[in-house]
Amino acid sequence: MMLDCFIRALIFSILNNNKIKSAFFKNTVLFNKELAAGLKNAPGKLYALKADASKEEDILAAFDWIKKNLGGVDILINNAGVGTAETLSNVSDISWRVLELNVKGLSIFTREALKSMKERGVNDGHIIHINSVLGHWLPGGRPVTMYHASKHAVTVLTEGLRRELVQLGSKTKVTSISPGLTVTEFANAYGPEIKKFLYEENAVLQAKDIADAVIYTLGTPPHVQVKKY
């Protein structure tokens, strides 16, 4: 499995622009020579861990490793996600996988990151959910899928968390970044014909565009919160 190109772009951006110790999680960890070369002189440091974001035990083990080796989490970027063309009328186990990863996994990661911050008295962290434009509207003339449902859930959960933290007096920021069509390995799941249509017939974003949005959001001063991007 190739390392998702958004993750690749984000790793480059974060570690080459910040002295940050970063732990990245993926079901399959595979770093190519290009990535290794690009990080050789980076001021930040990368720790790559294998974890299934749909399994709570994997997530808890990952946070335990971070606590023991890095102290804890100040910034969380929730990017894990999968898609499906299934609708409610033909739902199968594939759709449950989408909800487990896109909603349940995101929620557990967020819970554990907040727990880590609270344990160490961190009141100015940052949680970023990589959402989708499909989490804010439903496309006309096409079926509404379980993927749409999962991203609408992310929109609600993100805003709910932001309000909760405000009520608690926390200065931890919460941001939803909702890209449109972006060139990544994500479209491979839909087959070559749909992939060709998506990327050749439409204006698209590049992975670096999303990584740049993350870097900008993280760089905002304490009194500025980017709610939605």
PDB file of C-alpha atoms in Angstrom:
ATOM      1  CA  MET A   1       0.000   0.000   0.000  1.00  0.00           C
ATOM      2  CA  MET A   2       1.308   3.425  -0.862  1.00  0.00           C
ATOM      3  CA  LEU A   3       1.516   6.031   1.876  1.00  0.00           C
ATOM      4  CA  ASP A   4      -1.427   8.370   1.268  1.00  0.00           C
ATOM      5  CA  CYS A   5      -0.133  11.429  -0.570  1.00  0.00           C
ATOM      6  CA  PHE A   6      -1.905  13.826   1.785  1.00  0.00           C
ATOM      7  CA  ILE A   7      -0.144  12.235   4.753  1.00  0.00           C
ATOM      8  CA  ARG A   8       3.106  12.485   2.818  1.00  0.00           C
ATOM      9  CA  ALA A   9       2.553  16.182   2.100  1.00  0.00           C
ATOM     10  CA  LEU A  10       1.538  16.859   5.688  1.00  0.00           C
ATOM     11  CA  ILE A  11       4.612  15.111   7.075  1.00  0.00           C
ATOM     12  CA  PHE A  12       6.835  17.207   4.814  1.00  0.00           C
ATOM     13  CA  SER A  13       5.106  20.433   5.810  1.00  0.00           C
ATOM     14  CA  ILE A  14       4.997  19.875   9.561  1.00  0.00           C
ATOM     15  CA  LEU A  15       8.459  18.452  10.074  1.00  0.00           C
ATOM     16  CA  ASN A  16      10.238  20.811   7.690  1.00  0.00           C
ATOM     17  CA  ASN A  17       8.600  23.939   9.109  1.00  0.00           C
ATOM     18  CA  ASN A  18       8.366  23.159  12.807  1.00  0.00           C
ATOM     19  CA  LYS A  19      10.489  21.615  15.528  1.00  0.00           C
ATOM     20  CA  ILE A  20       7.707  19.186  16.323  1.00  0.00           C
ATOM     21  CA  LYS A  21       7.886  15.598  17.463  1.00  0.00           C
ATOM     22  CA  SER A  22       5.194  13.905  15.387  1.00  0.00           C
ATOM     23  CA  ALA A  23       3.622  10.475  15.556  1.00  0.00           C
ATOM     24  CA  PHE A  24       1.743   9.346  12.440  1.00  0.00           C
ATOM     25  CA  PHE A  25      -0.551   6.337  12.401  1.00  0.00           C
ATOM     26  CA  LYS A  26      -1.486   4.157   9.465  1.00  0.00           C
ATOM     27  CA  ASN A  27      -2.736   0.605   9.018  1.00  0.00           C
ATOM     28  CA  THR A  28       0.298  -0.023   6.848  1.00  0.00           C
ATOM     29  CA  VAL A  29       3.482   1.934   7.438  1.00  0.00           C
ATOM     30  CA  LEU A  30       5.626   2.258   4.319  1.00  0.00           C
ATOM     31  CA  PHE A  31       7.962   5.187   3.786  1.00  0.00           C
ATOM     32  CA  ASN A  32       9.661   5.549   0.430  1.00  0.00           C
ATOM     33  CA  LYS A  33      13.109   6.952  -0.369  1.00  0.00           C
ATOM     34  CA  GLU A  34      11.672  10.297  -1.477  1.00  0.00           C
ATOM     35  CA  LEU A  35      10.010  10.822   1.887  1.00  0.00           C
ATOM     36  CA  ALA A  36      13.098   9.731   3.811  1.00  0.00           C
ATOM     37  CA  ALA A  37      15.319  12.079   1.810  1.00  0.00           C
ATOM     38  CA  GLY A  38      12.955  14.993   2.324  1.00  0.00           C
ATOM     39  CA  LEU A  39      13.034  14.522   6.092  1.00  0.00           C
ATOM     40  CA  LYS A  40      16.784  14.006   6.424  1.00  0.00           C
ATOM     41  CA  ASN A  41      17.507  17.563   7.548  1.00  0.00           C
ATOM     42  CA  ALA A  42      14.068  18.422   8.922  1.00  0.00           C
ATOM     43  CA  PRO A  43      14.047  20.188  12.314  1.00  0.00           C
ATOM     44  CA  GLY A  44      11.137  18.026  13.473  1.00  0.00           C
ATOM     45  CA  LYS A  45      11.198  14.304  14.212  1.00  0.00           C
ATOM     46  CA  LEU A  46       8.882  11.579  12.925  1.00  0.00           C
ATOM     47  CA  TYR A  47       7.705   8.489  14.764  1.00  0.00           C
ATOM     48  CA  ALA A  48       5.717   6.105  12.565  1.00  0.00           C
ATOM     49  CA  LEU A  49       3.343   3.704  14.296  1.00  0.00           C
ATOM     50  CA  LYS A  50       1.135   1.027  12.807  1.00  0.00           C
ATOM     51  CA  ALA A  51      -2.447   1.275  14.077  1.00  0.00           C
ATOM     52  CA  ASP A  52      -5.927   0.477  12.796  1.00  0.00           C
ATOM     53  CA  ALA A  53      -7.972   3.624  13.443  1.00  0.00           C
ATOM     54  CA  SER A  54     -11.204   1.594  13.569  1.00  0.00           C
ATOM     55  CA  LYS A  55      -9.998  -0.537  16.502  1.00  0.00           C
ATOM     56  CA  GLU A  56     -10.114   1.035  19.954  1.00  0.00           C
ATOM     57  CA  GLU A  57      -7.416  -1.261  21.313  1.00  0.00           C
ATOM     58  CA  ASP A  58      -4.986  -0.086  18.612  1.00  0.00           C
ATOM     59  CA  ILE A  59      -5.752   3.563  19.343  1.00  0.00           C
ATOM     60  CA  LEU A  60      -5.303   3.114  23.095  1.00  0.00           C
ATOM     61  CA  ALA A  61      -2.011   1.290  22.542  1.00  0.00           C
ATOM     62  CA  ALA A  62      -0.801   4.124  20.311  1.00  0.00           C
ATOM     63  CA  PHE A  63      -1.614   6.778  22.913  1.00  0.00           C
ATOM     64  CA  ASP A  64       0.054   4.665  25.590  1.00  0.00           C
ATOM     65  CA  TRP A  65       3.214   4.578  23.449  1.00  0.00           C
ATOM     66  CA  ILE A  66       3.067   8.345  22.974  1.00  0.00           C
ATOM     67  CA  LYS A  67       2.640   8.913  26.710  1.00  0.00           C
ATOM     68  CA  LYS A  68       5.638   6.741  27.544  1.00  0.00           C
ATOM     69  CA  ASN A  69       7.920   8.001  24.785  1.00  0.00           C
ATOM     70  CA  LEU A  70       6.824  11.560  23.953  1.00  0.00           C
ATOM     71  CA  GLY A  71       4.946  12.689  27.047  1.00  0.00           C
ATOM     72  CA  GLY A  72       1.570  13.273  25.434  1.00  0.00           C
ATOM     73  CA  VAL A  73      -0.420  14.911  22.652  1.00  0.00           C
ATOM     74  CA  ASP A  74      -0.829  18.666  22.125  1.00  0.00           C
ATOM     75  CA  ILE A  75      -2.038  18.552  18.501  1.00  0.00           C
ATOM     76  CA  LEU A  76      -4.285  15.955  16.857  1.00  0.00           C
ATOM     77  CA  ILE A  77      -4.980  15.808  13.123  1.00  0.00           C
ATOM     78  CA  ASN A  78      -7.731  13.292  12.375  1.00  0.00           C
ATOM     79  CA  ASN A  79      -7.281  12.283   8.735  1.00  0.00           C
ATOM     80  CA  ALA A  80      -8.147   8.584   8.626  1.00  0.00           C
ATOM     81  CA  GLY A  81     -11.123   7.872   6.408  1.00  0.00           C
ATOM     82  CA  VAL A  82     -12.569   5.568   3.782  1.00  0.00           C
ATOM     83  CA  GLY A  83     -15.385   5.905   1.283  1.00  0.00           C
ATOM     84  CA  THR A  84     -18.135   3.794  -0.226  1.00  0.00           C
ATOM     85  CA  ALA A  85     -20.811   4.194  -2.879  1.00  0.00           C
ATOM     86  CA  GLU A  86     -23.312   2.212  -0.804  1.00  0.00           C
ATOM     87  CA  THR A  87     -26.641   3.817   0.069  1.00  0.00           C
ATOM     88  CA  LEU A  88     -28.991   2.939   2.914  1.00  0.00           C
ATOM     89  CA  SER A  89     -31.032   0.655   0.634  1.00  0.00           C
ATOM     90  CA  ASN A  90     -28.038  -1.577  -0.171  1.00  0.00           C
ATOM     91  CA  VAL A  91     -26.030  -1.190   3.024  1.00  0.00           C
ATOM     92  CA  SER A  92     -23.538  -3.946   3.911  1.00  0.00           C
ATOM     93  CA  ASP A  93     -20.574  -4.528   6.205  1.00  0.00           C
ATOM     94  CA  ILE A  94     -18.556  -2.164   3.995  1.00  0.00           C
ATOM     95  CA  SER A  95     -20.680   0.730   5.222  1.00  0.00           C
ATOM     96  CA  TRP A  96     -20.172  -0.246   8.849  1.00  0.00           C
ATOM     97  CA  ARG A  97     -16.439  -0.086   8.191  1.00  0.00           C
ATOM     98  CA  VAL A  98     -16.886   3.462   6.876  1.00  0.00           C
ATOM     99  CA  LEU A  99     -18.741   4.521  10.019  1.00  0.00           C
ATOM    100  CA  GLU A 100     -16.270   2.735  12.296  1.00  0.00           C
ATOM    101  CA  LEU A 101     -13.313   4.538  10.766  1.00  0.00           C
ATOM    102  CA  ASN A 102     -14.759   7.925   9.811  1.00  0.00           C
ATOM    103  CA  VAL A 103     -16.864   8.451  12.948  1.00  0.00           C
ATOM    104  CA  LYS A 104     -15.991   6.009  15.728  1.00  0.00           C
ATOM    105  CA  GLY A 105     -12.234   6.115  15.134  1.00  0.00           C
ATOM    106  CA  LEU A 106     -12.207   9.905  14.895  1.00  0.00           C
ATOM    107  CA  SER A 107     -14.189  10.149  18.131  1.00  0.00           C
ATOM    108  CA  ILE A 108     -11.883   7.825  20.066  1.00  0.00           C
ATOM    109  CA  PHE A 109      -8.757   9.599  18.820  1.00  0.00           C
ATOM    110  CA  THR A 110     -10.274  12.928  19.865  1.00  0.00           C
ATOM    111  CA  ARG A 111     -11.285  11.623  23.288  1.00  0.00           C
ATOM    112  CA  GLU A 112      -7.825  10.255  23.993  1.00  0.00           C
ATOM    113  CA  ALA A 113      -6.075  13.415  22.783  1.00  0.00           C
ATOM    114  CA  LEU A 114      -8.223  15.557  25.081  1.00  0.00           C
ATOM    115  CA  LYS A 115      -7.541  13.133  27.932  1.00  0.00           C
ATOM    116  CA  SER A 116      -3.801  13.464  27.301  1.00  0.00           C
ATOM    117  CA  MET A 117      -4.025  17.254  27.327  1.00  0.00           C
ATOM    118  CA  LYS A 118      -6.075  17.297  30.537  1.00  0.00           C
ATOM    119  CA  GLU A 119      -3.644  14.980  32.351  1.00  0.00           C
ATOM    120  CA  ARG A 120      -0.773  17.375  31.627  1.00  0.00           C
ATOM    121  CA  GLY A 121      -2.640  20.623  32.152  1.00  0.00           C
ATOM    122  CA  VAL A 122      -2.503  21.569  28.463  1.00  0.00           C
ATOM    123  CA  ASN A 123      -5.256  24.108  27.833  1.00  0.00           C
ATOM    124  CA  ASP A 124      -4.163  25.430  24.446  1.00  0.00           C
ATOM    125  CA  GLY A 125      -3.991  22.374  22.212  1.00  0.00           C
ATOM    126  CA  HIS A 126      -5.441  22.013  18.735  1.00  0.00           C
ATOM    127  CA  ILE A 127      -7.670  19.343  17.215  1.00  0.00           C
ATOM    128  CA  ILE A 128      -8.145  19.319  13.449  1.00  0.00           C
ATOM    129  CA  HIS A 129     -10.661  17.062  11.724  1.00  0.00           C
ATOM    130  CA  ILE A 130     -10.101  16.521   8.007  1.00  0.00           C
ATOM    131  CA  ASN A 131     -13.710  16.606   6.891  1.00  0.00           C
ATOM    132  CA  SER A 132     -15.151  17.007   3.372  1.00  0.00           C
ATOM    133  CA  VAL A 133     -17.372  19.420   1.471  1.00  0.00           C
ATOM    134  CA  LEU A 134     -19.766  16.457   1.411  1.00  0.00           C
ATOM    135  CA  GLY A 135     -20.111  16.906   5.153  1.00  0.00           C
ATOM    136  CA  HIS A 136     -21.909  20.214   4.568  1.00  0.00           C
ATOM    137  CA  TRP A 137     -24.221  19.559   1.610  1.00  0.00           C
ATOM    138  CA  LEU A 138     -25.771  16.752  -0.416  1.00  0.00           C
ATOM    139  CA  PRO A 139     -25.084  16.620  -4.170  1.00  0.00           C
ATOM    140  CA  GLY A 140     -28.202  16.858  -6.298  1.00  0.00           C
ATOM    141  CA  GLY A 141     -29.052  14.163  -8.824  1.00  0.00           C
ATOM    142  CA  ARG A 142     -26.792  11.546  -7.266  1.00  0.00           C
ATOM    143  CA  PRO A 143     -27.347   8.936  -4.532  1.00  0.00           C
ATOM    144  CA  VAL A 144     -26.667   9.936  -0.949  1.00  0.00           C
ATOM    145  CA  THR A 145     -24.174   7.416   0.423  1.00  0.00           C
ATOM    146  CA  MET A 146     -22.981   6.256   3.812  1.00  0.00           C
ATOM    147  CA  TYR A 147     -19.837   8.302   3.169  1.00  0.00           C
ATOM    148  CA  HIS A 148     -21.968  11.459   3.067  1.00  0.00           C
ATOM    149  CA  ALA A 149     -23.590  10.410   6.342  1.00  0.00           C
ATOM    150  CA  SER A 150     -20.225   9.845   8.002  1.00  0.00           C
ATOM    151  CA  LYS A 151     -18.919  13.271   7.000  1.00  0.00           C
ATOM    152  CA  HIS A 152     -22.093  15.034   8.138  1.00  0.00           C
ATOM    153  CA  ALA A 153     -21.478  13.310  11.476  1.00  0.00           C
ATOM    154  CA  VAL A 154     -17.950  14.747  11.546  1.00  0.00           C
ATOM    155  CA  THR A 155     -19.364  18.243  10.980  1.00  0.00           C
ATOM    156  CA  VAL A 156     -21.771  17.885  13.909  1.00  0.00           C
ATOM    157  CA  LEU A 157     -19.185  16.294  16.217  1.00  0.00           C
ATOM    158  CA  THR A 158     -16.608  18.986  15.464  1.00  0.00           C
ATOM    159  CA  GLU A 159     -18.982  21.859  16.179  1.00  0.00           C
ATOM    160  CA  GLY A 160     -20.298  20.074  19.260  1.00  0.00           C
ATOM    161  CA  LEU A 161     -16.766  19.667  20.615  1.00  0.00           C
ATOM    162  CA  ARG A 162     -15.924  23.311  19.948  1.00  0.00           C
ATOM    163  CA  ARG A 163     -18.973  24.431  21.928  1.00  0.00           C
ATOM    164  CA  GLU A 164     -18.213  21.978  24.728  1.00  0.00           C
ATOM    165  CA  LEU A 165     -14.660  23.278  25.119  1.00  0.00           C
ATOM    166  CA  VAL A 166     -15.862  26.891  25.096  1.00  0.00           C
ATOM    167  CA  GLN A 167     -18.295  26.083  27.921  1.00  0.00           C
ATOM    168  CA  LEU A 168     -15.445  24.472  29.876  1.00  0.00           C
ATOM    169  CA  GLY A 169     -13.294  27.567  29.453  1.00  0.00           C
ATOM    170  CA  SER A 170     -10.697  25.676  27.434  1.00  0.00           C
ATOM    171  CA  LYS A 171      -8.503  27.501  24.942  1.00  0.00           C
ATOM    172  CA  THR A 172      -7.950  24.336  22.904  1.00  0.00           C
ATOM    173  CA  LYS A 173      -8.871  25.038  19.295  1.00  0.00           C
ATOM    174  CA  VAL A 174     -11.101  22.833  17.154  1.00  0.00           C
ATOM    175  CA  THR A 175     -11.038  23.101  13.363  1.00  0.00           C
ATOM    176  CA  SER A 176     -12.877  21.337  10.552  1.00  0.00           C
ATOM    177  CA  ILE A 177     -11.026  21.381   7.229  1.00  0.00           C
ATOM    178  CA  SER A 178     -13.307  20.319   4.383  1.00  0.00           C
ATOM    179  CA  PRO A 179     -11.506  19.720   1.082  1.00  0.00           C
ATOM    180  CA  GLY A 180     -13.271  19.300  -2.215  1.00  0.00           C
ATOM    181  CA  LEU A 181     -12.071  16.813  -4.809  1.00  0.00           C
ATOM    182  CA  THR A 182      -8.393  16.151  -4.101  1.00  0.00           C
ATOM    183  CA  VAL A 183      -5.860  13.997  -5.943  1.00  0.00           C
ATOM    184  CA  THR A 184      -5.000  11.203  -3.505  1.00  0.00           C
ATOM    185  CA  GLU A 185      -5.053   7.398  -3.478  1.00  0.00           C
ATOM    186  CA  PHE A 186      -8.585   7.647  -2.013  1.00  0.00           C
ATOM    187  CA  ALA A 187     -10.229   7.337  -5.440  1.00  0.00           C
ATOM    188  CA  ASN A 188      -8.542   3.983  -6.083  1.00  0.00           C
ATOM    189  CA  ALA A 189     -11.406   2.345  -4.187  1.00  0.00           C
ATOM    190  CA  TYR A 190     -13.872   3.402  -6.897  1.00  0.00           C
ATOM    191  CA  GLY A 191     -12.037   1.813  -9.831  1.00  0.00           C
ATOM    192  CA  PRO A 192     -10.080   3.235 -12.796  1.00  0.00           C
ATOM    193  CA  GLU A 193     -13.064   4.554 -14.790  1.00  0.00           C
ATOM    194  CA  ILE A 194     -14.524   6.640 -11.974  1.00  0.00           C
ATOM    195  CA  LYS A 195     -11.041   7.736 -10.939  1.00  0.00           C
ATOM    196  CA  LYS A 196     -10.335   8.934 -14.483  1.00  0.00           C
ATOM    197  CA  PHE A 197     -13.627  10.837 -14.594  1.00  0.00           C
ATOM    198  CA  LEU A 198     -13.037  12.473 -11.224  1.00  0.00           C
ATOM    199  CA  TYR A 199      -9.520  13.657 -11.910  1.00  0.00           C
ATOM    200  CA  GLU A 200      -9.658  14.422 -15.626  1.00  0.00           C
ATOM    201  CA  GLU A 201     -13.119  15.974 -15.923  1.00  0.00           C
ATOM    202  CA  ASN A 202     -13.031  18.203 -12.840  1.00  0.00           C
ATOM    203  CA  ALA A 203     -10.917  20.898 -11.248  1.00  0.00           C
ATOM    204  CA  VAL A 204      -9.058  19.287  -8.364  1.00  0.00           C
ATOM    205  CA  LEU A 205      -6.966  20.180  -5.347  1.00  0.00           C
ATOM    206  CA  GLN A 206      -3.533  18.729  -4.687  1.00  0.00           C
ATOM    207  CA  ALA A 207      -2.554  17.086  -1.406  1.00  0.00           C
ATOM    208  CA  LYS A 208      -0.167  19.941  -0.652  1.00  0.00           C
ATOM    209  CA  ASP A 209      -3.078  22.397  -0.765  1.00  0.00           C
ATOM    210  CA  ILE A 210      -4.692  20.605   2.167  1.00  0.00           C
ATOM    211  CA  ALA A 211      -1.395  20.298   4.025  1.00  0.00           C
ATOM    212  CA  ASP A 212      -0.875  24.060   3.582  1.00  0.00           C
ATOM    213  CA  ALA A 213      -4.325  24.691   5.080  1.00  0.00           C
ATOM    214  CA  VAL A 214      -3.379  22.596   8.115  1.00  0.00           C
ATOM    215  CA  ILE A 215      -0.092  24.468   8.562  1.00  0.00           C
ATOM    216  CA  TYR A 216      -1.847  27.839   8.267  1.00  0.00           C
ATOM    217  CA  THR A 217      -4.453  26.825  10.838  1.00  0.00           C
ATOM    218  CA  LEU A 218      -1.826  25.581  13.288  1.00  0.00           C
ATOM    219  CA  GLY A 219       0.098  28.832  12.885  1.00  0.00           C
ATOM    220  CA  THR A 220      -2.722  31.158  13.913  1.00  0.00           C
ATOM    221  CA  PRO A 221      -2.177  33.194  17.122  1.00  0.00           C
ATOM    222  CA  PRO A 222      -3.901  32.166  20.380  1.00  0.00           C
ATOM    223  CA  HIS A 223      -6.755  34.655  19.962  1.00  0.00           C
ATOM    224  CA  VAL A 224      -7.639  33.366  16.472  1.00  0.00           C
ATOM    225  CA  GLN A 225      -9.590  30.141  15.922  1.00  0.00           C
ATOM    226  CA  VAL A 226     -10.256  28.851  12.429  1.00  0.00           C
ATOM    227  CA  LYS A 227     -13.614  27.171  12.920  1.00  0.00           C
ATOM    228  CA  LYS A 228     -14.066  25.901   9.370  1.00  0.00           C
ATOM    229  CA  TYR A 229     -11.671  25.929   6.424  1.00  0.00           C
TER     230      TYR A 229
END
